[in-house]
Amino acid sequence: MSALYTASSTASGGRQGSVKSSDGTLDLALSMPKGLGGTEKEGTTNPEQLFSAGYSACFDSALQLVAGQAKKRITSAVTAEVSIEKQGAGFGLSVKLIAEMEGVTQEEAEELMEKAHAVCPYSRAIEGNVKVERSAVAK
């Protein structure tokens, strides 16, 4: 498989350090969320927020792709709620994807949601490793 695009970022200092993309577009301070025992400093982010931002954007793009293939014109917004949880001796993630769509029925929205999940690179990457709950809402 040949890469179509490669992103590169470097983190230092772990959850209380920083992360920067190779092109400098992202240059963010990190802090541990209060829910994990940290101080959650204002103006900082954490890995789960970054993952939820990437997943929601990628999934919305996949949703637009499959809607176009089905000749449906939709307006959509996708929310990805990423949780970190204790799993055995370590930790794991779970995700709730909520897609709101205008321009389709509830049944069509649910069908598009499943098709998008099948093609989204993030969904495919975590398949079998991360529980992903999906809900589609036609507006």
CSV table of C-alpha atoms in Angstrom, one decimal:
chain,number,residue,atom,x,y,z
A,1,MET,CA,0.0,0.0,0.0
A,2,SER,CA,1.3,3.4,-1.0
A,3,ALA,CA,0.8,6.4,1.4
A,4,LEU,CA,-1.4,9.2,-0.1
A,5,TYR,CA,-0.5,11.5,2.8
A,6,THR,CA,1.6,11.3,6.0
A,7,ALA,CA,1.3,13.6,9.0
A,8,SER,CA,4.0,13.8,11.6
A,9,SER,CA,3.9,15.2,15.1
A,10,THR,CA,6.3,14.9,18.0
A,11,ALA,CA,5.3,14.9,21.7
A,12,SER,CA,7.6,15.4,24.6
A,13,GLY,CA,6.9,15.4,28.3
A,14,GLY,CA,4.0,12.9,28.0
A,15,ARG,CA,0.5,14.1,29.1
A,16,GLN,CA,2.0,17.1,30.8
A,17,GLY,CA,4.3,18.2,28.0
A,18,SER,CA,3.6,19.4,24.5
A,19,VAL,CA,2.9,18.2,21.0
A,20,LYS,CA,4.0,19.9,17.7
A,21,SER,CA,3.4,18.9,14.1
A,22,SER,CA,6.3,18.8,11.7
A,23,ASP,CA,5.0,21.8,9.8
A,24,GLY,CA,4.4,23.8,13.0
A,25,THR,CA,0.7,24.2,12.3
A,26,LEU,CA,0.0,22.4,15.6
A,27,ASP,CA,2.0,23.5,18.6
A,28,LEU,CA,0.1,22.7,21.7
A,29,ALA,CA,0.7,22.4,25.4
A,30,LEU,CA,-0.7,19.3,27.1
A,31,SER,CA,-2.0,18.7,30.6
A,32,MET,CA,-3.5,15.8,32.5
A,33,PRO,CA,-7.3,15.9,32.7
A,34,LYS,CA,-8.8,16.3,36.2
A,35,GLY,CA,-10.6,13.0,35.7
A,36,LEU,CA,-7.2,11.3,35.5
A,37,GLY,CA,-5.9,13.1,38.6
A,38,GLY,CA,-4.2,16.0,36.8
A,39,THR,CA,-4.5,19.8,37.0
A,40,GLU,CA,-6.1,20.3,33.5
A,41,LYS,CA,-4.5,23.7,32.9
A,42,GLU,CA,-6.5,26.3,31.0
A,43,GLY,CA,-5.4,26.7,27.3
A,44,THR,CA,-4.1,23.1,27.1
A,45,THR,CA,-5.4,20.0,25.5
A,46,ASN,CA,-4.9,16.2,25.9
A,47,PRO,CA,-4.5,13.2,23.7
A,48,GLU,CA,-8.2,12.2,23.9
A,49,GLN,CA,-9.3,15.7,22.7
A,50,LEU,CA,-6.9,15.5,19.8
A,51,PHE,CA,-8.1,12.0,18.9
A,52,SER,CA,-11.8,13.1,19.1
A,53,ALA,CA,-11.1,16.1,16.9
A,54,GLY,CA,-9.4,14.0,14.3
A,55,TYR,CA,-11.9,11.2,14.4
A,56,SER,CA,-15.0,13.5,14.1
A,57,ALA,CA,-13.5,15.4,11.2
A,58,CYS,CA,-12.5,12.2,9.4
A,59,PHE,CA,-15.8,10.5,10.0
A,60,ASP,CA,-17.8,13.6,8.8
A,61,SER,CA,-15.7,13.5,5.6
A,62,ALA,CA,-16.5,9.7,5.2
A,63,LEU,CA,-20.2,10.6,5.8
A,64,GLN,CA,-20.1,13.2,3.0
A,65,LEU,CA,-18.4,10.6,0.7
A,66,VAL,CA,-20.9,7.9,1.2
A,67,ALA,CA,-23.8,10.4,1.0
A,68,GLY,CA,-22.5,11.6,-2.4
A,69,GLN,CA,-22.1,8.0,-3.6
A,70,ALA,CA,-25.8,7.5,-2.6
A,71,LYS,CA,-26.7,10.7,-4.5
A,72,LYS,CA,-27.9,12.3,-1.2
A,73,ARG,CA,-27.2,15.9,-0.4
A,74,ILE,CA,-26.7,16.3,3.3
A,75,THR,CA,-25.5,18.8,5.8
A,76,SER,CA,-23.8,17.0,8.7
A,77,ALA,CA,-22.0,17.5,12.0
A,78,VAL,CA,-20.2,14.7,13.8
A,79,THR,CA,-19.3,14.6,17.5
A,80,ALA,CA,-16.8,12.0,18.7
A,81,GLU,CA,-16.8,11.5,22.5
A,82,VAL,CA,-13.6,9.7,23.4
A,83,SER,CA,-13.3,8.2,26.9
A,84,ILE,CA,-10.3,6.6,28.5
A,85,GLU,CA,-11.1,3.8,30.9
A,86,LYS,CA,-9.4,1.2,33.0
A,87,GLN,CA,-9.0,-2.1,31.1
A,88,GLY,CA,-7.3,-4.9,33.0
A,89,ALA,CA,-3.9,-3.9,34.1
A,90,GLY,CA,-3.8,-0.9,31.7
A,91,PHE,CA,-6.1,1.5,30.0
A,92,GLY,CA,-8.3,1.6,26.9
A,93,LEU,CA,-10.5,3.9,24.9
A,94,SER,CA,-14.2,3.9,24.0
A,95,VAL,CA,-15.9,6.2,21.5
A,96,LYS,CA,-19.4,7.5,20.9
A,97,LEU,CA,-20.0,8.9,17.5
A,98,ILE,CA,-23.1,11.1,17.0
A,99,ALA,CA,-23.8,12.2,13.5
A,100,GLU,CA,-26.5,14.8,12.9
A,101,MET,CA,-27.7,15.0,9.3
A,102,GLU,CA,-30.1,17.2,7.4
A,103,GLY,CA,-31.6,16.2,4.1
A,104,VAL,CA,-32.3,12.5,4.8
A,105,THR,CA,-34.8,10.4,6.7
A,106,GLN,CA,-33.8,8.7,10.0
A,107,GLU,CA,-33.5,5.4,8.2
A,108,GLU,CA,-31.3,6.9,5.5
A,109,ALA,CA,-29.2,8.6,8.2
A,110,GLU,CA,-28.6,5.3,10.0
A,111,GLU,CA,-27.7,3.6,6.7
A,112,LEU,CA,-25.2,6.4,5.8
A,113,MET,CA,-23.7,6.1,9.3
A,114,GLU,CA,-23.0,2.4,8.9
A,115,LYS,CA,-21.5,2.9,5.4
A,116,ALA,CA,-19.3,5.8,6.7
A,117,HIS,CA,-18.1,3.6,9.5
A,118,ALA,CA,-17.0,0.9,7.0
A,119,VAL,CA,-14.9,3.4,5.0
A,120,CYS,CA,-13.6,5.9,7.6
A,121,PRO,CA,-9.8,5.3,8.1
A,122,TYR,CA,-10.1,6.0,11.9
A,123,SER,CA,-13.0,3.5,12.3
A,124,ARG,CA,-11.0,0.9,10.3
A,125,ALA,CA,-7.9,1.5,12.3
A,126,ILE,CA,-9.5,0.9,15.7
A,127,GLU,CA,-11.9,-1.9,14.6
A,128,GLY,CA,-11.8,-4.7,17.1
A,129,ASN,CA,-9.7,-2.7,19.6
A,130,VAL,CA,-12.0,0.1,20.6
A,131,LYS,CA,-15.7,-0.1,21.3
A,132,VAL,CA,-17.5,2.5,19.0
A,133,GLU,CA,-21.1,3.3,19.7
A,134,ARG,CA,-22.8,5.0,16.7
A,135,SER,CA,-25.9,7.0,16.6
A,136,ALA,CA,-27.4,8.9,13.6
A,137,VAL,CA,-29.9,11.7,14.1
A,138,ALA,CA,-31.9,13.0,11.1
A,139,LYS,CA,-32.9,16.6,11.5
